[in-house]
CSV table of C-alpha atoms and ligand atoms in Angstrom, one decimal:
chain,number,residue,atom,x,y,z
I,1,MET,CA,19.0,9.3,-17.0
I,2,LYS,CA,19.1,11.5,-20.1
I,3,TYR,CA,19.7,15.3,-20.1
I,4,ASP,CA,20.0,17.9,-22.9
I,5,SER,CA,23.3,19.0,-21.5
I,6,ILE,CA,25.6,18.1,-18.6
I,7,ILE,CA,27.9,20.7,-17.2
I,8,ILE,CA,31.0,19.3,-15.3
I,9,GLY,CA,32.3,21.7,-12.7
I,10,MET,CA,30.4,24.2,-10.5
I,11,GLY,CA,32.9,27.0,-10.7
I,12,VAL,CA,32.2,30.4,-12.3
I,13,ALA,CA,32.2,29.0,-15.9
I,14,GLY,CA,29.9,26.1,-15.1
I,15,ILE,CA,27.5,28.1,-13.0
I,16,ALA,CA,27.2,30.9,-15.7
I,17,ALA,CA,26.6,28.2,-18.3
I,18,ALA,CA,23.9,26.5,-16.2
I,19,ILE,CA,22.1,29.8,-15.7
I,20,TYR,CA,22.0,30.5,-19.4
I,21,ALA,CA,21.2,26.9,-20.4
I,22,LYS,CA,18.3,26.6,-17.9
I,23,ARG,CA,16.8,30.0,-18.9
I,24,ALA,CA,17.0,28.8,-22.5
I,25,GLY,CA,14.7,25.9,-21.6
I,26,ASN,CA,17.5,23.2,-21.4
I,27,ASN,CA,17.2,20.1,-19.3
I,28,VAL,CA,20.6,20.6,-17.7
I,29,LEU,CA,22.5,18.8,-14.9
I,30,LEU,CA,25.5,20.1,-13.0
I,31,LEU,CA,28.1,17.7,-11.7
I,32,GLU,CA,30.7,18.7,-9.2
I,33,LYS,CA,33.4,16.7,-7.4
I,34,GLU,CA,33.8,18.8,-4.3
I,35,ARG,CA,31.9,21.9,-3.6
I,36,PRO,CA,30.4,24.8,-5.6
I,37,GLY,CA,32.6,27.8,-6.3
I,38,GLY,CA,35.8,26.2,-7.5
I,39,ILE,CA,38.8,28.4,-7.2
I,40,LEU,CA,36.6,31.2,-5.8
I,41,ASN,CA,36.6,29.3,-2.5
I,42,ILE,CA,40.3,30.1,-2.0
I,43,ILE,CA,40.3,33.8,-3.1
I,44,ASP,CA,40.3,36.3,-0.3
I,45,ASN,CA,39.3,39.5,-2.0
I,46,ILE,CA,37.8,40.3,-5.4
I,47,GLU,CA,37.7,43.9,-6.6
I,48,ASN,CA,37.5,43.5,-10.3
I,49,TYR,CA,34.2,41.8,-10.9
I,50,PRO,CA,31.5,44.3,-12.0
I,51,GLY,CA,28.6,44.8,-9.6
I,52,PHE,CA,30.7,44.0,-6.6
I,53,LYS,CA,33.1,46.8,-5.5
I,54,LYS,CA,34.7,44.3,-3.0
I,55,ILE,CA,33.6,40.8,-2.2
I,56,SER,CA,35.3,37.7,-0.9
I,57,GLY,CA,35.5,34.6,-3.2
I,58,PRO,CA,33.4,32.4,-0.9
I,59,ASP,CA,30.7,35.1,-0.7
I,60,LEU,CA,30.6,35.5,-4.4
I,61,SER,CA,30.5,31.7,-4.8
I,62,LEU,CA,27.6,31.5,-2.3
I,63,GLN,CA,25.6,34.1,-4.3
I,64,MET,CA,26.2,32.2,-7.5
I,65,PHE,CA,25.1,29.0,-5.8
I,66,GLU,CA,21.9,30.6,-4.5
I,67,GLN,CA,21.1,31.6,-8.1
I,68,ILE,CA,21.4,28.0,-9.1
I,69,ASN,CA,19.0,26.9,-6.4
I,70,GLU,CA,16.5,29.7,-7.2
I,71,LEU,CA,16.5,28.5,-10.8
I,72,LYS,CA,16.0,25.0,-9.5
I,73,ILE,CA,18.9,23.7,-11.6
I,74,PRO,CA,19.7,20.1,-10.5
I,75,TYR,CA,23.2,19.4,-9.3
I,76,LYS,CA,25.0,16.4,-7.9
I,77,ILE,CA,28.2,16.1,-5.9
I,78,GLU,CA,29.8,13.2,-7.9
I,79,GLU,CA,33.2,12.9,-9.5
I,80,VAL,CA,33.3,12.4,-13.3
I,81,ILE,CA,35.7,9.6,-14.2
I,82,ASP,CA,35.0,9.0,-17.9
I,83,ILE,CA,33.3,10.4,-21.0
I,84,THR,CA,32.4,8.2,-24.0
I,85,ILE,CA,30.6,8.9,-27.2
I,86,GLN,CA,28.0,6.7,-28.9
I,87,ASP,CA,26.9,8.3,-32.2
I,88,ASP,CA,25.4,11.7,-31.2
I,89,LEU,CA,25.0,10.7,-27.6
I,90,LYS,CA,27.5,11.4,-24.8
I,91,ILE,CA,27.9,9.1,-21.8
I,92,VAL,CA,29.2,10.6,-18.6
I,93,LYS,CA,30.3,8.2,-16.0
I,94,THR,CA,30.8,9.3,-12.4
I,95,LYS,CA,31.9,7.3,-9.4
I,96,LYS,CA,28.2,6.6,-8.6
I,97,GLU,CA,26.1,6.8,-11.8
I,98,THR,CA,26.1,6.9,-15.6
I,99,TYR,CA,24.3,9.7,-17.4
I,100,GLN,CA,23.5,10.4,-21.1
I,101,CYS,CA,23.2,13.8,-22.8
I,102,ASN,CA,23.5,15.6,-26.2
I,103,ASN,CA,26.1,18.2,-25.1
I,104,ILE,CA,28.7,18.4,-22.4
I,105,LEU,CA,30.5,21.5,-21.1
I,106,ILE,CA,33.7,20.8,-19.2
I,107,ALA,CA,34.4,23.5,-16.7
I,108,THR,CA,36.5,21.7,-14.1
I,109,GLY,CA,39.1,24.5,-13.6
I,110,ARG,CA,42.6,24.0,-12.2
I,111,SER,CA,44.2,22.9,-8.9
I,112,PRO,CA,47.3,24.4,-7.3
I,113,ILE,CA,50.8,23.3,-8.5
I,114,LEU,CA,53.2,22.3,-5.8
I,115,LEU,CA,57.0,22.6,-5.8
I,116,GLY,CA,57.6,18.9,-6.1
I,117,LEU,CA,60.2,18.7,-3.3
I,118,PRO,CA,60.7,15.6,-1.1
I,119,LYS,CA,58.2,15.2,1.8
I,120,GLU,CA,55.9,17.9,0.3
I,121,GLU,CA,52.7,15.8,0.3
I,122,GLU,CA,53.2,14.7,3.9
I,123,LEU,CA,53.8,18.3,5.0
I,124,ILE,CA,50.5,19.6,3.5
I,125,GLY,CA,48.4,20.7,6.4
I,126,LYS,CA,51.4,20.4,8.7
I,127,GLY,CA,53.0,23.7,7.8
I,128,ILE,CA,52.5,23.8,4.0
I,129,SER,CA,49.3,25.2,2.6
I,130,THR,CA,47.9,26.3,-0.8
I,131,CYS,CA,45.1,28.4,0.8
I,132,ALA,CA,45.8,31.5,2.9
I,133,LEU,CA,42.1,32.1,3.3
I,134,CYS,CA,41.6,28.6,4.8
I,135,ASP,CA,44.7,28.3,6.9
I,136,GLY,CA,45.9,31.9,7.5
I,137,THR,CA,44.6,32.2,11.0
I,138,LEU,CA,46.6,29.1,12.1
I,139,TYR,CA,49.7,31.3,11.8
I,140,LYS,CA,48.5,34.4,13.8
I,141,ASN,CA,51.6,36.3,15.0
I,142,LYS,CA,53.9,33.7,13.5
I,143,ASN,CA,56.5,33.9,10.7
I,144,VAL,CA,55.5,32.5,7.3
I,145,ALA,CA,56.8,32.4,3.7
I,146,VAL,CA,54.9,32.7,0.5
I,147,VAL,CA,56.4,31.4,-2.8
I,148,GLY,CA,55.4,32.8,-6.2
I,149,GLY,CA,55.5,36.1,-8.1
I,150,GLY,CA,52.0,36.2,-9.8
I,151,ASN,CA,48.8,37.8,-8.7
I,152,SER,CA,47.9,34.9,-6.5
I,153,ALA,CA,51.1,35.0,-4.4
I,154,LEU,CA,51.1,38.8,-4.0
I,155,GLN,CA,47.4,39.0,-3.2
I,156,GLU,CA,47.5,36.2,-0.7
I,157,ALA,CA,50.7,37.6,0.9
I,158,LEU,CA,48.8,40.9,1.5
I,159,TYR,CA,45.9,39.0,3.1
I,160,LEU,CA,48.3,37.1,5.3
I,161,SER,CA,50.2,40.3,6.3
I,162,LYS,CA,47.2,41.4,8.3
I,163,ILE,CA,47.3,38.1,10.4
I,164,VAL,CA,50.9,36.9,10.7
I,165,LYS,CA,54.0,38.6,12.3
I,166,LYS,CA,56.3,38.5,9.3
I,167,ILE,CA,56.2,37.2,5.7
I,168,TYR,CA,59.1,36.2,3.5
I,169,LEU,CA,57.9,36.5,-0.1
I,170,ILE,CA,60.1,34.3,-2.2
I,171,HIS,CA,60.3,34.7,-5.9
I,172,ARG,CA,62.6,33.0,-8.4
I,173,ARG,CA,63.2,36.1,-10.5
I,174,GLU,CA,63.9,39.8,-10.0
I,175,GLU,CA,60.5,41.0,-11.3
I,176,PHE,CA,57.0,40.0,-10.3
I,177,ARG,CA,54.5,39.2,-13.0
I,178,ALA,CA,51.6,40.4,-10.8
I,179,GLU,CA,49.6,43.6,-11.4
I,180,LYS,CA,51.5,46.9,-10.7
I,181,GLU,CA,49.0,47.9,-8.0
I,182,LEU,CA,49.6,44.7,-6.1
I,183,ILE,CA,53.4,45.1,-6.4
I,184,GLU,CA,53.2,48.6,-5.0
I,185,LYS,CA,51.1,47.4,-2.0
I,186,ILE,CA,53.6,44.6,-1.3
I,187,LYS,CA,56.6,46.9,-1.4
I,188,SER,CA,55.0,49.3,1.0
I,189,SER,CA,53.9,46.6,3.4
I,190,GLU,CA,56.0,46.8,6.6
I,191,ASN,CA,56.0,43.1,7.5
I,192,ILE,CA,56.7,41.6,4.1
I,193,GLU,CA,60.3,41.0,3.2
I,194,ILE,CA,60.9,40.2,-0.5
I,195,ILE,CA,63.5,37.6,-1.3
I,196,TYR,CA,64.2,37.8,-5.1
I,197,ASN,CA,66.2,35.4,-7.3
I,198,SER,CA,65.6,32.5,-4.9
I,199,GLN,CA,64.2,29.0,-5.1
I,200,ILE,CA,63.1,26.8,-2.2
I,201,THR,CA,65.4,23.8,-2.5
I,202,ASN,CA,64.4,21.7,0.6
I,203,TYR,CA,61.9,21.5,3.4
I,204,ILE,CA,63.2,21.3,7.0
I,205,GLU,CA,60.9,19.5,9.4
I,206,GLU,CA,60.8,18.2,12.9
I,207,ASN,CA,58.5,15.3,13.9
I,208,GLY,CA,56.6,15.7,10.6
I,209,ILE,CA,55.9,19.5,11.1
I,210,LEU,CA,57.5,22.1,8.8
I,211,THR,CA,60.0,24.3,10.8
I,212,GLY,CA,61.9,25.9,7.9
I,213,ILE,CA,63.0,26.0,4.3
I,214,GLU,CA,66.3,25.8,2.5
I,215,ILE,CA,66.9,28.5,-0.1
I,216,ASN,CA,69.2,28.1,-3.1
I,217,GLU,CA,70.7,25.0,-1.5
I,218,ALA,CA,72.5,27.3,0.9
I,219,LYS,CA,70.6,29.5,3.3
I,220,GLU,CA,68.1,28.2,5.9
I,221,LEU,CA,65.1,30.2,6.9
I,222,LYS,CA,63.1,29.4,10.0
I,223,ILE,CA,59.3,29.6,9.4
I,224,ASP,CA,56.1,28.2,10.9
I,225,GLY,CA,54.2,28.0,7.6
I,226,LEU,CA,54.7,28.1,3.8
I,227,PHE,CA,52.0,29.1,1.4
I,228,ILE,CA,52.6,27.9,-2.2
I,229,TYR,CA,51.2,30.1,-5.0
I,230,ILE,CA,53.2,29.1,-8.1
I,231,GLY,CA,50.3,28.6,-10.5
I,232,TYR,CA,47.6,26.0,-11.3
I,233,ALA,CA,47.3,22.7,-13.3
I,234,PRO,CA,44.1,21.9,-15.3
I,235,LYS,CA,41.9,19.1,-14.0
I,236,THR,CA,41.1,17.2,-17.2
I,237,ASP,CA,42.4,13.6,-16.5
I,238,PHE,CA,38.9,12.2,-17.1
I,239,ALA,CA,38.9,13.7,-20.6
I,240,LYS,CA,42.4,12.7,-21.7
I,241,LYS,CA,41.3,9.9,-24.1
I,242,LEU,CA,38.9,12.3,-26.0
I,243,ASN,CA,42.1,13.9,-27.5
I,244,ILE,CA,40.9,17.4,-26.7
I,245,THR,CA,43.8,18.4,-24.4
I,246,ASN,CA,47.3,19.7,-25.1
I,247,PRO,CA,50.3,18.1,-23.5
I,248,ALA,CA,49.9,20.3,-20.4
I,249,GLY,CA,46.2,19.1,-20.0
I,250,TYR,CA,44.5,22.3,-21.2
I,251,ILE,CA,41.6,22.0,-23.6
I,252,GLU,CA,41.6,23.6,-27.0
I,253,VAL,CA,38.3,25.2,-28.1
I,254,ASP,CA,37.0,27.3,-31.0
I,255,LYS,CA,35.3,30.7,-30.8
I,256,ASN,CA,32.1,29.0,-29.6
I,257,TYR,CA,34.1,27.2,-26.9
I,258,GLU,CA,33.4,23.9,-28.7
I,259,THR,CA,36.3,21.3,-28.8
I,260,ASN,CA,37.2,19.2,-31.8
I,261,VAL,CA,34.6,16.7,-30.7
I,262,PRO,CA,31.2,18.0,-31.7
I,263,GLY,CA,28.9,18.6,-28.7
I,264,ILE,CA,31.7,18.7,-26.2
I,265,TYR,CA,32.4,22.3,-25.0
I,266,ALA,CA,34.9,23.7,-22.5
I,267,ALA,CA,35.1,27.0,-20.6
I,268,GLY,CA,37.0,28.7,-17.8
I,269,ASP,CA,40.4,28.0,-16.4
I,270,ILE,CA,40.8,24.6,-18.2
I,271,ILE,CA,40.9,26.0,-21.7
I,272,ILE,CA,43.9,27.3,-23.6
I,273,LYS,CA,43.6,31.1,-23.5
I,274,LYS,CA,45.3,34.4,-22.6
I,275,VAL,CA,43.2,35.7,-19.7
I,276,TYR,CA,42.3,33.6,-16.7
I,277,GLN,CA,39.9,35.8,-14.8
I,278,ILE,CA,36.5,35.3,-13.1
I,279,ILE,CA,34.9,37.6,-15.6
I,280,THR,CA,36.3,35.7,-18.6
I,281,ALA,CA,35.2,32.4,-17.2
I,282,ALA,CA,31.6,33.7,-16.8
I,283,SER,CA,31.6,35.0,-20.3
I,284,GLU,CA,33.0,31.7,-21.8
I,285,GLY,CA,30.4,29.6,-19.9
I,286,ALA,CA,27.6,31.8,-21.0
I,287,THR,CA,28.8,31.8,-24.7
I,288,ALA,CA,29.1,28.0,-24.8
I,289,ALA,CA,25.6,27.5,-23.2
I,290,ILE,CA,23.9,29.9,-25.6
I,291,ARG,CA,25.5,27.9,-28.4
I,292,PHE,CA,24.6,24.4,-27.2
I,293,SER,CA,21.1,25.4,-25.9
I,294,ARG,CA,20.2,26.4,-29.4
I,295,LYS,CA,21.2,23.0,-30.8
I,296,ASN,CA,19.1,21.0,-28.3
N,301,LIG,P1,50.9,32.7,-12.4
N,301,LIG,O1,50.4,34.0,-12.9
N,301,LIG,O2,51.1,31.6,-13.4
N,301,LIG,O3,52.2,32.9,-11.5
N,301,LIG,C1,52.9,31.9,-11.0
N,301,LIG,C2,54.1,32.4,-10.3
N,301,LIG,O4,54.8,31.3,-9.7
N,301,LIG,C3,55.1,33.1,-11.3
N,301,LIG,O5,55.6,34.3,-10.6
N,301,LIG,C4,56.2,32.0,-11.5
N,301,LIG,O6,57.4,32.6,-11.6
N,301,LIG,C5,56.1,31.3,-10.2
N,301,LIG,N1,56.5,29.9,-10.3
N,301,LIG,C6,56.1,29.0,-11.2
N,301,LIG,N2,56.7,27.8,-11.0
N,301,LIG,C7,57.5,28.0,-10.0
N,301,LIG,C8,58.4,27.1,-9.3
N,301,LIG,N3,58.6,25.8,-9.7
N,301,LIG,N4,59.2,27.6,-8.3
N,301,LIG,C9,59.0,28.9,-8.0
N,301,LIG,N5,58.2,29.8,-8.5
N,301,LIG,C10,57.5,29.3,-9.6
N,301,LIG,O7,49.8,32.1,-11.4
N,301,LIG,P2,48.8,32.8,-10.4
N,301,LIG,O8,49.4,33.9,-9.7
N,301,LIG,O9,48.2,31.7,-9.6
N,301,LIG,O10,47.7,33.4,-11.3
N,301,LIG,C11,47.0,32.5,-12.2
N,301,LIG,C12,46.1,33.4,-13.1
N,301,LIG,O11,45.0,33.9,-12.3
N,301,LIG,C13,46.7,34.6,-13.7
N,301,LIG,O12,46.2,34.9,-15.0
N,301,LIG,C14,46.4,35.7,-12.7
N,301,LIG,O13,46.4,37.0,-13.3
N,301,LIG,C15,45.0,35.3,-12.3
N,301,LIG,N6,44.6,35.8,-11.0
N,301,LIG,C16,44.0,37.0,-10.9
N,301,LIG,C17,43.7,37.6,-9.7
N,301,LIG,C18,43.0,38.9,-9.7
N,301,LIG,O14,42.8,39.5,-10.7
N,301,LIG,N7,42.6,39.5,-8.6
N,301,LIG,C19,44.1,37.0,-8.5
N,301,LIG,C20,44.7,35.8,-8.6
N,301,LIG,C21,45.0,35.2,-9.8
N,301,LIG,P3,57.9,33.4,-13.0
N,301,LIG,O15,57.2,34.7,-12.9
N,301,LIG,O16,59.3,33.4,-12.9
N,301,LIG,O17,57.4,32.5,-14.1
């Protein structure tokens, strides 16, 4: 099947691009591996997106998805595994089908980075989580730790503080990189204890369930759950052979969000940039779509 444009990823950037492309008369297809919303699905509270004084990530995601449905933009839940180029035509291969198009927008976002310690993978869902919004209630009135010092770690620690008994917020340095307002809220929170200059060096488990963590190869801390918020890695494995990514997997784009391969665009958290925010992802998706819609 041939489309004017295919947008890979139904996060904020992909959805914004689809809205602009469709309204410009493009025959557009959205492809998504899991579910619409991307990283929005694991954000508890958004207070910096204009038009919404306060909204949860899943609620914002739902509203964006409704807009896609109202505009009758076709989408498929299929994982893209390869992109090839035949003259001006782009071939997008998913696990189920092969599609052709003139332009592609890659907006696949990022997934959480883990600490890389032994037994980590096995303990995911058994004491280790990367989503406070999804798993927080499992730890009602229990003791948990959050690791990280950015906006995500602090924001999610604040969310958890309303559910759990006590939080140890573990950061490897002496200063947080999160916004000042968040740091102040964390410092005035009664059930959050900040542990600076510390790294988790081992997981302690009993019968496959996390029971504690070792800190700085010395101290042991008993906890029921650990939430990891140490940043995200771009999801661009399927695009590696196009030579559009840097060694870390982020895509390089020009001011129109086009890569060095004509007709292949990228937007949102997978591109190399300074600001990773919902509002910038929306703007980048829209800018790319305006550009490629005019070409079709
Ligand atoms: P981030 O800003 O990259 O912060 C990652 C944190 O994890 C840093 O404090 C870092 O420590 C720490 N870290 C990294 N690797 C580690 C390791 N191996 N062991 C221990 N700690 C480690 O990531 P993020 O907080 O997920 O935020 C990502 C982007 O989304 C940011 O641009 C952020 O502003 C944005 N965001 C915005 C909002 C909002 O506006 N409401 C909410 C969430 C996220 P160091 O500081 O020492 O490097």
